[in-house]
Short mmCIF file of C-alpha atoms in Angstrom, two decimals:
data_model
loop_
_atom_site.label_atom_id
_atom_site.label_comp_id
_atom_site.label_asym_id
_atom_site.label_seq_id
_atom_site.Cartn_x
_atom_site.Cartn_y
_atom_site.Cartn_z
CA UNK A 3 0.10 16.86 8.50
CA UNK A 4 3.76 17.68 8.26
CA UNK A 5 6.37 17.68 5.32
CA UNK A 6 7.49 14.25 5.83
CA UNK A 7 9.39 13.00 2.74
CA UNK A 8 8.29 9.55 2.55
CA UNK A 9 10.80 6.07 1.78
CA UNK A 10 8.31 4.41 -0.29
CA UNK A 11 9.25 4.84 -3.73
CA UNK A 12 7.29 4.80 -7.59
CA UNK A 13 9.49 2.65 -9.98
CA UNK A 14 9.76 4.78 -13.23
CA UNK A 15 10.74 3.31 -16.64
CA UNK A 16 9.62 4.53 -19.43
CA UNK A 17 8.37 8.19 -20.80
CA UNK A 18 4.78 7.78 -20.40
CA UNK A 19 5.75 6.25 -17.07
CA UNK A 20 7.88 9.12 -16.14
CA UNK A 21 5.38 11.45 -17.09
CA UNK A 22 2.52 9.60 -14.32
CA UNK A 23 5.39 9.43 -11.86
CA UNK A 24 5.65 13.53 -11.95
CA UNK A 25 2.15 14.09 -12.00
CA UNK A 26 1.64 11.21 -9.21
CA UNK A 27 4.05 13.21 -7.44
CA UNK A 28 2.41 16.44 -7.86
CA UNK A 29 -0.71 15.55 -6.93
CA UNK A 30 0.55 13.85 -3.53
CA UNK A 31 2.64 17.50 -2.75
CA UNK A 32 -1.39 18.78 -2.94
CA UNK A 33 -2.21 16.46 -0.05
CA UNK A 34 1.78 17.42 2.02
CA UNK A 35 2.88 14.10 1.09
CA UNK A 36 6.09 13.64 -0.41
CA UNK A 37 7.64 10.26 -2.15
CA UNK A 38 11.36 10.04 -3.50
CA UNK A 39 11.36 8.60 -7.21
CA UNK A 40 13.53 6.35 -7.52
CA UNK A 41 13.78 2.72 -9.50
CA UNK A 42 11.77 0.58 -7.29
CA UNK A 43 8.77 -1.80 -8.20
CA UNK A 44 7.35 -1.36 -4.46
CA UNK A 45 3.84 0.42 -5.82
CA UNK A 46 3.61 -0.24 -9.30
CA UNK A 47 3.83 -4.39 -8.28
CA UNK A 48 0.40 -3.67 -6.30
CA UNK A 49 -1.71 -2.30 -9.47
CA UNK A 50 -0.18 -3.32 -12.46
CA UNK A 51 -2.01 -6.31 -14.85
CA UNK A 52 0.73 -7.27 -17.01
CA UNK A 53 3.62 -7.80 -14.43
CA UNK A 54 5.85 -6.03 -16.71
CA UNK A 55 6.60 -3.21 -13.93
CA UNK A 56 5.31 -0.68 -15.93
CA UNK A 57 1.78 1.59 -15.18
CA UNK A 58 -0.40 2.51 -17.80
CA UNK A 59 -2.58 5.61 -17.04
CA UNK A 60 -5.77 3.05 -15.85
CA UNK A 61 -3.60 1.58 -13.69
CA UNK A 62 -2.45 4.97 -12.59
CA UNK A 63 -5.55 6.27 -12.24
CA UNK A 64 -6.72 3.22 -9.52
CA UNK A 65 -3.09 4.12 -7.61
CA UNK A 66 -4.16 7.36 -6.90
CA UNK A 67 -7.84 6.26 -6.27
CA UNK A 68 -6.22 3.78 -3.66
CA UNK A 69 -3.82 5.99 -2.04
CA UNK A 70 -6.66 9.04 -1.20
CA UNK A 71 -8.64 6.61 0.37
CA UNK A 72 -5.66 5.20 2.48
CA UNK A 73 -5.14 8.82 3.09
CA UNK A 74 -8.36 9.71 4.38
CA UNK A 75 -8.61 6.50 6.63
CA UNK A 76 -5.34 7.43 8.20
CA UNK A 77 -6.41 11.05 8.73
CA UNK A 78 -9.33 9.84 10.63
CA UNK A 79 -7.06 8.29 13.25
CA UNK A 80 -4.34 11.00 13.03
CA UNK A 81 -6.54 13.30 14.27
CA UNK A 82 -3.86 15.51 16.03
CA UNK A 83 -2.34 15.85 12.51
CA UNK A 84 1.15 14.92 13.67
CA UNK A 85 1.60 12.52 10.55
CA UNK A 86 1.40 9.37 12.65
CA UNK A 87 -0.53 7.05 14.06
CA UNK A 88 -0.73 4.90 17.82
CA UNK A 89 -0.27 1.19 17.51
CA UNK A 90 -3.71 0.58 18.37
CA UNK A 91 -4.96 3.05 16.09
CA UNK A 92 -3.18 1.28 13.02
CA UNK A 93 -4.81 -1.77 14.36
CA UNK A 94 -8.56 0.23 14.12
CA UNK A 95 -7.00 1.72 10.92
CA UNK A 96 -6.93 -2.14 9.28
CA UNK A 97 -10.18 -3.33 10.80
CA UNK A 98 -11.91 0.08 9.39
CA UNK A 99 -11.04 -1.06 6.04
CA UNK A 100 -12.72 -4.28 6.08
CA UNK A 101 -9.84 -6.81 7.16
CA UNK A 102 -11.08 -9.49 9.56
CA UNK A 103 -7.77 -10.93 10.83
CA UNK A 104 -6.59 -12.32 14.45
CA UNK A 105 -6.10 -10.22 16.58
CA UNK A 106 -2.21 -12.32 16.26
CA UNK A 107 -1.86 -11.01 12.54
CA UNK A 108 -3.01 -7.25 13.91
CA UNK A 109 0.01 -7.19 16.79
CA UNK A 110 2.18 -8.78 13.95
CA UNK A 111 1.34 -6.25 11.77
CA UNK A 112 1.79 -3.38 14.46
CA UNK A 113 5.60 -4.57 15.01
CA UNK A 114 6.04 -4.53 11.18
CA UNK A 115 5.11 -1.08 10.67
CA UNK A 116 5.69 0.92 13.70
CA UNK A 117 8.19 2.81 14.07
CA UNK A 118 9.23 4.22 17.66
CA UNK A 119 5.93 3.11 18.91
CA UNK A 120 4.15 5.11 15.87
CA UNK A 121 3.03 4.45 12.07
CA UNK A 122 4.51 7.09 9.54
CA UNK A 123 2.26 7.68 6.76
CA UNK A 124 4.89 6.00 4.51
CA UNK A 125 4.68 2.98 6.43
CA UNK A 126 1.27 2.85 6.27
CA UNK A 127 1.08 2.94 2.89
CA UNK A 128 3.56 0.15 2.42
CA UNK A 129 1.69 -1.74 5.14
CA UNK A 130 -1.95 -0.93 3.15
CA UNK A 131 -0.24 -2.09 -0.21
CA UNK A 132 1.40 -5.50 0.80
CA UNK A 133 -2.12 -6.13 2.66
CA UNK A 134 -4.26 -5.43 -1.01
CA UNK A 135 -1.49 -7.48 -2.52
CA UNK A 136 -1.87 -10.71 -0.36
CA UNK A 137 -5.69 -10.08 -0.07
CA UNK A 138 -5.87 -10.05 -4.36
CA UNK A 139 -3.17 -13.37 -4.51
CA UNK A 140 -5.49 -15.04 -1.80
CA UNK A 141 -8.91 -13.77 -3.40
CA UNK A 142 -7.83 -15.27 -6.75
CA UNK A 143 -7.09 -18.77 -5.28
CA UNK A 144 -10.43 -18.63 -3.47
CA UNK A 145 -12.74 -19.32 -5.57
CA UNK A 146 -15.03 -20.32 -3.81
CA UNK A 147 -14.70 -16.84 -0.91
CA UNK A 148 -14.86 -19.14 2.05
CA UNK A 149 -11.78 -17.92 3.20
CA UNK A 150 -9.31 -21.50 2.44
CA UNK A 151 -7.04 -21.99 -0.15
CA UNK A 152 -4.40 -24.83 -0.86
CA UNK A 153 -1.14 -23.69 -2.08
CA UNK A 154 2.11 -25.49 -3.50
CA UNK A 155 5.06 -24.12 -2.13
CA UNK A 156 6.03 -22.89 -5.48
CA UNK A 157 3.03 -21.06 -5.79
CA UNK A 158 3.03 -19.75 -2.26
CA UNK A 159 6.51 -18.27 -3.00
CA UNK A 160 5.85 -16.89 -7.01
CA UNK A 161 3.09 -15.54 -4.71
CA UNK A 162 4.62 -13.89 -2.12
CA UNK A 163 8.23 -12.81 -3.99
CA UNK A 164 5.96 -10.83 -6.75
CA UNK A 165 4.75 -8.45 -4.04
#
């Protein structure tokens, strides 16, 4: 996979958070992926408890759990290494991973995250994060798992706008 700096970003507040942020950043240069650091909430909103936009080291620990697995997935359908992926394989790439959605939602999803008719693996990250994010907000309504939920639209949006 090439040196492809990546546009997601870790948001970065405090020491101890400044000290995950370099090793999270280390560890990704192991695997040739590279993130800026910059103030941004876009992963830390995924896998932090507290919504205080700050990672503890637990938290930390299930980022970096998360993001090798979304790395190997995608390396299974990159497989000439070129650091992107077809339409249709981001498509397989989702369904791999356990999502059951329309095939509607897939083709919505494509146009989101493709890029000159490719997925980076920075968008696929951002694309594998929003869906965990939306997946969590939904499983927590659903407490029954049958796959319905009623929302208010002020819940819908304190949903959605935390993401």
């Amino acid at each position: 996979m090439g040196h492809r700096a990546c546009s997601c970003v870790l948001f970065c507040n405090t020491a101890n958070a400044l000290k995950y942020c370099k090793l999270f950043l280390k560890c990704l240069s192991q695997l040739n992926v590279y993130f800026y650091l910059q103030p941004t909430q876009f992963l830390t909103r995924a896998f932090q408890r507290d919504m205080t936009g700050k990672m503890g080291f637990n938290e930390f620990k299930e980022l970096w759990a998360a993001l090798n697995g979304w790395k190997q997935n995608f390396m299974m359908y990159d497989q000439d290494r070129s650091g992107t992926v077809e339409p249709l394989e981001l498509g397989q790439a989702i369904t791999s991973m356990g999502y059951r959605l329309s095939a509607q939602v897939i083709n919505g999803i494509i146009k989101r995250y493709c890029r000159d008719g490719k997925t980076y693996f920075d968008d696929y990250v951002a694309c594998c994060v929003k869906l965990r994010a939306i997946t969590d907000a939904f499983r927590r309504r659903d407490s029954l798992q049958q796959g319905y939920v009623n929302f208010t639209y002020d819940d819908f949006i304190q949903c959605t706008m935390s993401i």
